Short mmCIF file of C-alpha atoms in Angstrom, two decimals:
data_model
loop_
_atom_site.label_atom_id
_atom_site.label_comp_id
_atom_site.label_asym_id
_atom_site.label_seq_id
_atom_site.Cartn_x
_atom_site.Cartn_y
_atom_site.Cartn_z
CA MET A 1 174.67 190.73 109.58
CA SER A 2 173.21 194.26 107.72
CA THR A 3 170.15 194.64 106.16
CA GLN A 4 170.18 196.77 102.92
CA PRO A 5 168.02 197.32 99.73
CA LEU A 6 167.91 194.16 97.56
CA ASP A 7 169.11 195.83 94.43
CA GLU A 8 172.32 197.17 96.49
CA GLY A 9 173.31 193.30 97.85
CA LEU A 10 172.55 191.81 94.49
CA ALA A 11 175.38 194.62 93.10
CA ARG A 12 177.83 193.23 95.85
CA VAL A 13 177.03 189.52 94.95
CA ARG A 14 177.39 190.67 91.09
CA ALA A 15 181.03 192.29 91.79
CA ASP A 16 182.23 189.23 93.43
CA LEU A 17 180.70 187.00 90.62
CA LEU A 18 182.75 188.95 88.01
CA ALA A 19 185.73 189.15 90.10
CA GLU A 20 187.50 186.60 88.10
CA ASP A 21 190.80 186.81 89.58
CA ARG A 22 189.39 186.38 93.53
CA LEU A 23 186.23 184.31 92.91
CA VAL A 24 186.45 180.80 94.36
CA ARG A 25 182.92 179.50 94.21
CA ALA A 26 179.19 180.64 94.29
CA VAL A 27 176.07 179.15 95.15
CA GLY A 28 172.48 180.37 94.55
CA SER A 29 169.81 178.41 95.83
CA GLY A 30 166.13 178.67 97.56
CA ARG A 31 163.44 180.48 96.80
CA ARG A 32 161.96 183.99 97.44
CA ARG A 33 158.53 183.90 99.01
CA SER A 34 156.51 185.30 96.22
CA ALA A 35 158.43 183.15 93.54
CA ALA A 36 160.38 180.06 92.93
CA PRO A 37 163.61 180.12 90.57
CA PRO A 38 163.68 177.61 87.34
CA TRP A 39 166.44 175.65 88.92
CA ARG A 40 166.90 173.96 92.02
CA ARG A 41 170.59 175.51 92.73
CA VAL A 42 173.06 176.93 90.42
CA GLU A 43 176.98 177.01 91.01
CA LEU A 44 179.20 179.47 89.63
CA ARG A 45 183.57 179.61 89.15
CA TRP A 46 185.73 180.82 86.74
CA VAL A 47 187.62 178.63 84.46
CA ASP A 48 190.58 178.60 81.99
CA LEU A 49 190.02 177.04 78.97
CA LYS A 50 191.85 176.74 75.46
CA ALA A 51 189.65 179.44 74.20
CA GLY A 52 190.71 181.67 77.18
CA ARG A 53 189.05 182.38 80.63
CA HIS A 54 185.21 181.74 81.09
CA LEU A 55 182.90 182.00 83.85
CA GLN A 56 181.36 177.97 84.17
CA VAL A 57 177.61 177.91 85.52
CA VAL A 58 176.17 174.63 86.63
CA ARG A 59 172.53 174.69 86.82
CA TYR A 60 170.48 171.99 88.81
CA ASP A 61 167.23 170.69 88.15
CA ALA A 62 165.29 167.93 89.86
CA THR A 63 167.52 165.32 88.18
CA GLN A 64 170.64 166.24 86.84
CA ALA A 65 172.99 169.21 85.92
CA HIS A 66 173.34 171.37 83.07
CA THR A 67 176.69 173.00 82.46
CA ALA A 68 177.76 176.05 80.34
CA ASN A 69 180.57 178.25 79.98
CA HIS A 70 180.41 182.17 79.17
CA ALA A 71 183.32 184.01 78.10
CA ARG A 72 184.89 186.67 80.33
CA GLY A 73 183.43 190.10 79.16
CA GLY A 74 179.70 190.88 77.84
CA ALA A 75 178.81 186.99 77.91
CA ALA A 76 179.72 186.38 81.26
CA GLU A 77 177.88 189.70 82.26
CA GLU A 78 174.79 188.40 80.62
CA ALA A 79 174.89 184.97 82.10
CA VAL A 80 175.34 186.69 86.26
CA ASP A 81 172.62 189.29 85.40
CA ALA A 82 170.52 186.75 84.11
CA LEU A 83 171.09 184.56 87.25
CA LEU A 84 170.91 187.46 89.55
CA ALA A 85 166.97 188.40 88.10
CA GLU A 86 166.12 185.00 88.95
CA PRO A 87 164.10 184.54 92.44
CA PHE A 88 166.82 182.88 94.08
CA GLY A 89 166.09 183.18 98.02
CA ASN A 90 169.95 182.93 98.65
CA TRP A 91 173.47 183.56 97.45
CA THR A 92 176.61 182.66 99.09
CA VAL A 93 179.60 183.61 97.39
CA GLU A 94 183.36 182.64 98.20
CA THR A 95 186.30 184.69 97.23
CA ALA A 96 190.05 184.55 98.06
CA GLU A 97 189.31 186.93 101.08
CA ARG A 98 185.88 186.25 102.38
CA GLN A 99 182.70 184.69 102.32
CA LEU A 100 179.42 186.71 101.74
CA SER A 101 175.84 185.04 102.19
CA LEU A 102 172.68 186.96 101.06
CA ARG A 103 169.53 186.08 102.27
CA VAL A 104 166.16 187.64 100.55
CA THR A 105 163.93 188.44 103.77
CA LYS A 106 160.22 188.40 103.60
CA LYS A 107 160.18 192.11 102.99
CA GLY A 108 162.27 191.54 100.37
CA ASP A 109 165.39 193.11 101.54
CA ALA A 110 168.73 191.93 101.49
CA ALA A 111 169.90 190.10 104.93
CA VAL A 112 173.92 190.03 104.12
CA HIS A 113 176.59 188.52 106.15
CA THR A 114 180.23 188.26 105.41
CA THR A 115 183.06 186.57 106.98
CA ALA A 116 186.56 187.43 106.65
CA ARG A 117 189.01 184.14 105.96
CA LYS A 118 191.90 183.48 108.26
CA SER A 119 194.25 183.16 105.24
CA GLU A 120 193.72 183.68 101.47
CA ALA A 121 192.17 180.92 99.78
CA PRO A 122 193.80 179.45 96.60
CA VAL A 123 191.59 180.09 93.32
CA GLU A 124 191.26 176.45 91.46
CA ARG A 125 190.47 177.61 87.46
CA SER A 126 191.38 174.15 85.91
CA HIS A 127 188.39 172.98 84.01
CA ASP A 128 189.15 168.99 84.24
CA ARG A 129 190.45 169.55 87.85
CA ALA A 130 189.84 166.65 90.44
CA LYS A 131 186.97 166.61 92.60
CA GLU A 132 187.60 169.29 94.80
CA ARG A 133 188.36 167.59 98.61
CA LEU A 134 186.99 169.86 101.56
CA LEU A 135 189.67 168.89 103.61
CA PRO A 136 192.85 167.67 102.06
CA GLU A 137 194.65 164.13 102.24
CA ASP A 138 197.57 165.89 104.26
CA ASP A 139 195.44 167.89 106.36
CA PRO A 140 196.72 167.05 109.91
CA VAL A 141 193.21 165.78 111.46
CA PHE A 142 193.80 162.52 109.30
CA ALA A 143 196.89 161.71 110.47
CA ALA A 144 195.75 162.20 114.30
CA LEU A 145 192.63 159.79 113.52
CA GLY A 146 195.04 157.69 111.94
CA LEU A 147 193.57 157.70 108.60
CA ALA A 148 196.39 158.92 106.87
CA ASP A 149 199.85 158.17 106.80
CA ALA A 150 203.35 160.36 107.78
CA GLN A 151 203.63 161.64 104.18
CA GLY A 152 199.95 162.68 104.41
CA ARG A 153 198.50 160.09 102.00
CA ILE A 154 195.16 158.40 103.14
CA LYS A 155 195.95 154.64 103.99
CA PRO A 156 194.32 152.51 101.53
CA SER A 157 192.63 150.55 103.97
CA ARG A 158 190.74 153.88 105.28
CA MET A 159 189.99 155.12 101.66
CA ALA A 160 186.33 154.27 102.88
CA LYS A 161 186.14 156.10 105.93
CA TYR A 162 187.87 159.18 104.15
CA ARG A 163 184.77 159.21 101.45
CA GLN A 164 182.34 158.94 104.17
CA VAL A 165 183.83 162.30 106.17
CA GLU A 166 184.04 163.95 102.68
CA ASP A 167 180.39 163.27 102.20
CA PHE A 168 179.34 164.29 105.35
CA LEU A 169 181.38 167.48 105.37
CA ARG A 170 179.56 168.30 102.02
CA ILE A 171 176.02 167.95 103.59
CA LEU A 172 177.42 169.78 106.87
CA ASP A 173 178.56 172.81 104.74
CA ARG A 174 175.49 173.23 103.03
CA SER A 175 173.32 172.62 105.68
CA VAL A 176 174.90 175.17 108.02
CA ALA A 177 175.34 177.90 105.32
CA ASP A 178 172.09 177.45 104.38
CA ALA A 179 170.60 177.71 108.22
CA ILE A 180 172.50 180.77 108.80
CA ALA A 181 171.82 182.40 105.36
CA LYS A 182 167.75 181.87 106.16
CA GLY A 183 168.29 182.73 109.98
CA HIS A 184 167.41 179.76 111.39
CA LEU A 185 170.94 179.53 112.43
CA ARG A 186 172.51 182.18 114.17
CA THR A 187 176.00 183.65 113.15
CA PRO A 188 178.71 182.52 115.56
CA THR A 189 181.10 184.98 117.03
CA GLY A 190 184.47 184.40 118.74
CA ALA A 191 182.65 185.12 121.89
CA ASP A 192 179.74 183.13 121.42
CA PRO A 193 181.08 180.46 118.82
CA LEU A 194 178.84 177.62 117.20
CA ARG A 195 177.96 174.73 119.95
CA VAL A 196 178.57 171.51 118.06
CA VAL A 197 177.34 168.23 120.50
CA ASP A 198 178.36 165.10 118.57
CA LEU A 199 175.83 162.31 120.63
CA GLY A 200 177.76 158.56 120.25
CA CYS A 201 180.55 160.30 118.95
CA GLY A 202 182.65 157.01 118.90
CA ASN A 203 186.16 157.60 117.86
CA GLY A 204 185.50 161.04 116.77
CA TYR A 205 186.44 160.40 112.98
CA LEU A 206 183.34 162.80 111.67
CA THR A 207 183.31 164.90 114.94
CA PHE A 208 186.65 166.43 114.46
CA THR A 209 186.62 166.62 110.71
CA ALA A 210 183.27 168.98 111.29
CA GLN A 211 185.23 170.66 113.51
CA ARG A 212 188.20 171.05 111.60
CA TYR A 213 186.41 172.05 108.17
CA LEU A 214 183.95 174.77 110.06
CA SER A 215 186.96 176.22 111.84
CA GLU A 216 189.72 176.25 109.39
CA ARG A 217 187.89 176.35 106.22
CA ARG A 218 184.81 178.43 106.62
CA GLY A 219 186.41 180.47 109.67
CA LEU A 220 183.62 179.62 111.95
CA PRO A 221 184.34 179.64 115.59
CA VAL A 222 183.19 176.26 116.86
CA ARG A 223 182.93 174.62 120.52
CA LEU A 224 183.30 170.97 120.03
CA THR A 225 181.34 168.65 122.85
CA GLY A 226 181.58 164.82 121.96
CA VAL A 227 179.33 162.23 124.10
CA ASP A 228 179.92 158.54 124.09
CA VAL A 229 179.09 155.88 126.67
CA LYS A 230 182.75 154.50 126.38
CA GLU A 231 185.24 155.66 128.75
CA GLN A 232 187.91 154.35 126.08
CA SER A 233 186.20 156.95 123.47
CA ARG A 234 186.51 159.76 126.03
CA ASP A 235 189.94 159.24 126.60
CA HIS A 236 191.12 158.80 123.07
CA ASN A 237 188.93 161.79 122.03
CA ALA A 238 190.66 163.98 124.47
CA SER A 239 194.24 163.08 123.35
CA VAL A 240 193.58 163.56 120.14
CA ALA A 241 192.11 167.12 120.64
CA ARG A 242 195.06 167.84 122.46
CA THR A 243 197.36 166.56 119.63
CA LEU A 244 195.41 168.97 117.39
CA GLY A 245 195.23 171.83 119.77
CA ILE A 246 191.58 172.10 119.62
CA GLU A 247 189.39 173.16 122.81
CA ALA A 248 186.96 170.40 122.99
CA THR A 249 185.11 168.73 125.86
CA PHE A 250 184.40 164.73 125.49
CA VAL A 251 182.03 163.09 128.10
CA ALA A 252 181.85 159.70 129.00
CA GLY A 253 177.88 158.79 129.78
CA THR A 254 174.62 157.82 128.06
CA ILE A 255 172.89 160.53 125.57
CA GLY A 256 170.13 160.42 127.83
CA ASP A 257 171.76 161.64 130.35
CA ALA A 258 174.53 164.11 128.86
CA VAL A 259 174.53 167.66 130.55
CA LEU A 260 175.56 170.43 128.77
CA ASP A 261 176.64 174.09 130.04
CA GLU A 262 174.51 175.70 127.20
CA ALA A 263 172.07 174.36 124.59
CA PRO A 264 173.98 173.02 121.11
CA ASP A 265 173.46 174.65 117.96
CA VAL A 266 173.99 172.01 116.02
CA VAL A 267 173.15 168.13 117.01
CA LEU A 268 175.28 165.50 115.38
CA ALA A 269 173.90 161.74 115.87
CA LEU A 270 175.89 159.67 113.49
CA HIS A 271 175.35 155.83 113.09
CA ALA A 272 174.26 155.53 116.73
CA CYS A 273 173.06 152.43 117.06
CA ASP A 274 168.90 151.07 117.32
CA THR A 275 167.01 153.66 119.73
CA ALA A 276 170.06 155.62 120.61
CA THR A 277 169.15 157.74 117.56
CA ASP A 278 165.66 158.32 119.25
CA ASP A 279 167.62 159.34 122.40
CA ALA A 280 169.78 161.74 120.40
CA LEU A 281 167.05 162.99 118.26
CA ALA A 282 164.62 163.62 121.56
CA ARG A 283 167.71 165.63 123.40
CA ALA A 284 167.74 167.79 119.98
CA VAL A 285 164.22 168.53 120.15
CA GLY A 286 164.51 169.15 123.93
CA TRP A 287 167.31 171.63 123.60
CA ALA A 288 165.14 173.14 120.60
CA ALA A 289 168.45 172.49 118.45
CA PRO A 290 168.54 174.44 115.39
CA LEU A 291 170.29 172.08 113.12
CA VAL A 292 169.89 168.45 113.50
CA LEU A 293 172.00 165.83 111.44
CA ALA A 294 171.14 162.23 112.05
CA ALA A 295 172.30 159.07 110.25
CA PRO A 296 170.63 155.86 111.59
CA CYS A 297 172.11 152.61 112.29
CA CYS A 298 170.15 149.48 112.75
CA HIS A 299 166.32 149.45 113.48
CA HIS A 300 165.86 146.78 115.83
CA ASP A 301 163.28 147.98 118.03
CA ILE A 302 160.40 148.21 115.07
CA ALA A 303 161.60 145.27 113.57
CA ALA A 304 161.02 143.16 116.98
CA GLN A 305 157.79 144.90 117.00
CA LEU A 306 156.21 144.11 113.61
CA ARG A 307 157.14 140.10 114.39
CA THR A 308 154.07 140.14 116.96
CA ALA A 309 152.18 142.80 115.66
CA PRO A 310 149.30 142.20 113.32
CA ALA A 311 149.79 143.69 109.80
CA PRO A 312 147.33 146.21 108.82
CA ALA A 313 144.97 144.52 105.62
CA PRO A 314 146.21 143.93 102.88
CA TYR A 315 150.10 144.51 103.78
CA ALA A 316 150.99 141.62 105.53
CA SER A 317 153.13 140.19 102.82
CA LEU A 318 155.65 143.59 103.69
CA VAL A 319 156.44 141.88 107.11
CA ARG A 320 156.06 138.06 106.41
CA ASP A 321 159.41 137.47 105.03
CA GLY A 322 162.46 138.26 107.69
CA ILE A 323 164.53 140.02 105.18
CA LEU A 324 161.52 142.55 103.86
CA ARG A 325 160.29 142.98 107.28
CA GLU A 326 163.99 144.19 108.18
CA ARG A 327 164.08 146.61 105.21
CA PHE A 328 160.52 147.80 105.88
CA ALA A 329 161.39 148.38 109.08
CA ASP A 330 164.20 150.59 108.35
CA THR A 331 161.90 152.64 106.23
CA LEU A 332 158.89 152.83 108.81
CA THR A 333 161.28 153.50 111.36
CA ASP A 334 162.73 156.79 109.61
CA THR A 335 159.56 157.64 108.48
CA LEU A 336 158.13 157.98 111.65
CA ARG A 337 160.96 159.87 113.24
CA ALA A 338 160.80 162.27 110.48
CA LEU A 339 156.92 162.80 110.90
CA LEU A 340 157.68 163.20 114.93
CA LEU A 341 160.56 165.70 114.15
CA ARG A 342 157.84 167.79 111.73
CA ARG A 343 155.51 167.81 114.51
CA GLU A 344 157.80 169.23 116.90
CA GLY A 345 158.63 172.19 114.33
CA TYR A 346 161.45 170.84 112.22
CA ARG A 347 161.88 170.91 108.47
CA VAL A 348 162.94 167.48 107.72
CA ASP A 349 165.01 166.24 104.69
CA VAL A 350 165.66 162.45 104.15
CA MET A 351 168.57 162.07 102.20
CA GLU A 352 171.54 160.10 100.92
CA PHE A 353 174.52 159.95 103.53
CA VAL A 354 177.20 158.13 101.97
CA ASP A 355 176.80 156.23 98.62
CA SER A 356 175.33 153.16 99.06
CA ARG A 357 178.17 151.28 97.32
CA HIS A 358 180.42 152.62 100.15
CA THR A 359 177.91 151.37 103.31
CA PRO A 360 174.52 150.13 103.29
CA ARG A 361 173.80 152.48 106.38
CA ASN A 362 173.53 155.51 104.01
CA THR A 363 170.31 157.15 105.26
CA LEU A 364 170.52 160.81 106.95
CA LEU A 365 167.85 162.75 108.54
CA ARG A 366 168.54 166.84 108.23
CA ALA A 367 166.42 168.76 110.43
CA VAL A 368 166.05 172.44 110.57
CA ARG A 369 163.94 174.24 113.56
CA THR A 370 161.45 176.23 112.08
CA GLY A 371 159.34 176.61 115.12
CA LYS A 372 156.20 175.72 112.87
CA PRO A 373 155.08 172.37 114.49
CA GLY A 374 152.89 169.94 112.39
CA ASP A 375 149.52 168.52 113.81
CA GLY A 376 151.14 165.00 113.99
CA ALA A 377 147.98 163.41 112.55
CA GLU A 378 150.01 161.17 110.03
CA TYR A 379 152.36 159.79 112.60
CA ASP A 380 149.06 158.97 114.64
CA ASP A 381 147.62 157.32 111.73
CA LEU A 382 150.92 154.94 111.01
CA VAL A 383 151.28 154.08 114.68
CA ALA A 384 147.86 152.70 114.90
CA ALA A 385 147.47 150.91 111.75
CA TRP A 386 150.84 149.07 112.27
CA GLY A 387 150.09 148.67 116.23
CA ILE A 388 153.89 149.85 117.39
CA SER A 389 155.41 152.10 119.75
CA PRO A 390 157.94 154.39 118.52
CA ARG A 391 160.82 154.73 120.84
CA LEU A 392 161.18 158.23 119.90
CA GLY A 393 157.23 158.91 120.05
CA ALA A 394 157.21 157.61 123.73
CA LEU A 395 160.60 159.73 124.75
CA LEU A 396 158.78 163.10 123.36
CA ALA A 397 155.76 162.37 125.36
CA GLU A 398 157.80 162.25 128.54
CA PRO A 399 157.57 165.90 130.66
CA ARG A 400 160.59 167.84 129.69
CA GLY A 401 162.51 169.56 132.31
#
């Protein structure tokens, strides 16, 4: 990564944006220290229309996307210059040969990092293209995991899992790229690869696809570790890793007892049941992991406590009926987890993981370590008001060795 004057860095971005034969996709996001752009995010790519080649710009506000197409030449250049004049804090530009990430520093300079692709990426310019797949159906990982048939087609019975993988990879992609661009996550190298641990990895659907995407499509060196209490999962995943030629370590044991040679950069805990999610989050905090992605599953612990704890007035109706109590327990549990992570120095986003049409377990906690802890007062007030004792709070109160 190099630091250079902002105008020089943006000139490099501009050249890539206007390279109609090489640009794959570009994203502007975030804000600078002194100002915020009018759009939450912008995406750019070149498309071929009946009227000729145009630069397609999609601007996202808080609720929807706004698409505009600008003809090559002066119109496209004006659109690019207008966007580069906005105070976006980050630019990620993918071309056929490389990926460029630019982050505007606190001093107003440009921190620029480039990563060469292992092989040239295709440039898709179809205006009415099918939804872009981060990993195509015929990628070897899907056959090895039993999601695809011998012809490289996703089995109809496994399509929901494939959609889940795609949704997860989109979140992972944005999260890793943004964390690296903003300096929260180091840039991995061949000698010091990105260390990813999946706590409660099960049969490794998301574990292996994460490794495959980050290494093969993003060109990032990755060292993968999976932890699951079942020995069957360890043996199955080790076999899949051998089939795919992936260097990975799989451990049979509890999340709380897992021992790693080095602290991880990225911690995944996807659909770990009930307090297993708390165990995973506590380990992530103990490791000071820069990036954490956790999709909780089941919330029995707090739901059981709400059955016996007196509800604060006037909220008894929230927990009087069983189905409402369970739904409220889901929300309260993840709210408390987010508050605890913020207290421990993380920026936390609570977001949709998978479309609710595909699974009811569709909440994901994305936590990025900033090192700026919160005061925890809101957490203390909620716990006291409801008379509960969250598992994660107890774990984080224990001495850390």
